[in-house]
GROMACS .gro file of C-alpha atoms in nm:
model
  104
    1UNK     CA    1  18.337  13.412   6.252
    2UNK     CA    2  18.667  13.334   6.418
    3UNK     CA    3  18.917  13.605   6.504
    4UNK     CA    4  19.295  13.596   6.527
    5UNK     CA    5  19.479  13.883   6.695
    6UNK     CA    6  19.842  13.932   6.591
    7UNK     CA    7  20.001  14.148   6.862
    8UNK     CA    8  20.335  14.235   7.015
    9UNK     CA    9  20.423  14.546   7.217
   10UNK     CA   10  20.740  14.594   7.013
   11UNK     CA   11  20.748  14.745   6.665
   12UNK     CA   12  20.922  14.558   6.385
   13UNK     CA   13  20.844  14.215   6.527
   14UNK     CA   14  20.671  14.087   6.213
   15UNK     CA   15  20.307  14.142   6.309
   16UNK     CA   16  20.199  14.278   5.972
   17UNK     CA   17  20.392  14.016   5.776
   18UNK     CA   18  20.230  13.741   5.980
   19UNK     CA   19  19.881  13.895   5.961
   20UNK     CA   20  19.891  13.941   5.583
   21UNK     CA   21  20.027  13.592   5.521
   22UNK     CA   22  19.770  13.439   5.752
   23UNK     CA   23  19.493  13.630   5.572
   24UNK     CA   24  19.621  13.508   5.237
   25UNK     CA   25  19.637  13.150   5.365
   26UNK     CA   26  19.277  13.155   5.487
   27UNK     CA   27  19.155  13.315   5.162
   28UNK     CA   28  19.347  13.065   4.949
   29UNK     CA   29  19.183  12.787   5.155
   30UNK     CA   30  18.839  12.904   5.041
   31UNK     CA   31  18.745  13.104   5.350
   32UNK     CA   32  18.605  13.457   5.352
   33UNK     CA   33  18.856  13.682   5.526
   34UNK     CA   34  18.864  14.033   5.666
   35UNK     CA   35  19.200  14.186   5.751
   36UNK     CA   36  19.158  14.454   6.019
   37UNK     CA   37  19.448  14.698   6.032
   38UNK     CA   38  19.473  14.886   6.362
   39UNK     CA   39  19.804  15.054   6.283
   40UNK     CA   40  19.798  15.416   6.167
   41UNK     CA   41  20.064  15.331   5.906
   42UNK     CA   42  19.814  15.096   5.737
   43UNK     CA   43  20.090  14.862   5.620
   44UNK     CA   44  19.860  14.560   5.615
   45UNK     CA   45  19.609  14.736   5.392
   46UNK     CA   46  19.883  14.857   5.159
   47UNK     CA   47  19.983  14.494   5.115
   48UNK     CA   48  19.639  14.427   4.972
   49UNK     CA   49  19.713  14.664   4.682
   50UNK     CA   50  19.988  14.423   4.573
   51UNK     CA   51  19.783  14.105   4.611
   52UNK     CA   52  19.714  13.948   4.272
   53UNK     CA   53  19.354  14.024   4.172
   54UNK     CA   54  19.314  13.666   4.048
   55UNK     CA   55  19.372  13.528   4.397
   56UNK     CA   56  19.079  13.485   4.635
   57UNK     CA   57  18.972  13.817   4.786
   58UNK     CA   58  19.069  13.949   5.127
   59UNK     CA   59  18.849  14.232   5.255
   60UNK     CA   60  19.036  14.515   5.424
   61UNK     CA   61  18.918  14.723   5.716
   62UNK     CA   62  19.107  15.017   5.867
   63UNK     CA   63  19.026  15.055   6.234
   64UNK     CA   64  19.283  15.328   6.303
   65UNK     CA   65  19.388  15.200   6.647
   66UNK     CA   66  19.034  15.256   6.768
   67UNK     CA   67  18.822  15.015   6.962
   68UNK     CA   68  18.599  14.807   6.742
   69UNK     CA   69  18.285  14.725   6.935
   70UNK     CA   70  18.207  14.443   6.694
   71UNK     CA   71  18.441  14.256   6.467
   72UNK     CA   72  18.298  14.189   6.119
   73UNK     CA   73  18.068  13.890   6.156
   74UNK     CA   74  18.021  13.812   5.785
   75UNK     CA   75  18.369  13.664   5.740
   76UNK     CA   76  18.480  13.313   5.824
   77UNK     CA   77  18.805  13.460   5.962
   78UNK     CA   78  18.898  13.806   6.087
   79UNK     CA   79  19.271  13.869   6.121
   80UNK     CA   80  19.352  14.172   6.339
   81UNK     CA   81  19.691  14.335   6.285
   82UNK     CA   82  19.758  14.524   6.609
   83UNK     CA   83  19.985  14.827   6.635
   84UNK     CA   84  20.297  14.825   6.849
   85UNK     CA   85  20.229  14.923   7.207
   86UNK     CA   86  19.867  14.805   7.223
   87UNK     CA   87  19.797  14.791   7.596
   88UNK     CA   88  19.551  14.853   7.875
   89UNK     CA   89  19.178  14.842   7.814
   90UNK     CA   90  19.221  14.835   7.435
   91UNK     CA   91  19.435  14.523   7.454
   92UNK     CA   92  19.194  14.365   7.701
   93UNK     CA   93  18.896  14.427   7.471
   94UNK     CA   94  19.075  14.279   7.169
   95UNK     CA   95  19.186  13.976   7.370
   96UNK     CA   96  18.823  13.915   7.466
   97UNK     CA   97  18.710  13.938   7.104
   98UNK     CA   98  18.982  13.708   6.967
   99UNK     CA   99  18.961  13.331   6.946
  100UNK     CA  100  19.336  13.302   6.898
  101UNK     CA  101  19.631  13.530   6.975
  102UNK     CA  102  19.965  13.510   6.796
  103UNK     CA  103  20.266  13.693   6.941
  104UNK     CA  104  20.554  13.697   6.689
   0.00000   0.00000   0.00000
């Protein structure tokens, strides 16, 4: 499992758009993907309702801006859509868990 954290302290920076498109890219490339939505608005997971059912699946996980002690290990890729203002020990823990960080 490899994890990508999409984070930016500012809202409206394109985090969810980037996370959902990255998830779709990995899935369309034949990888198993879990999209972890940390934002209470759950915008990333709502995107999944509009994804064509004939496209490769993306598994959704709502983490509710809570610390995840373990990212899902069964996926090839885990894409974490961080909420605006993620900081302090929560940010530090997610940075440790991520293989890559994208800041839009």
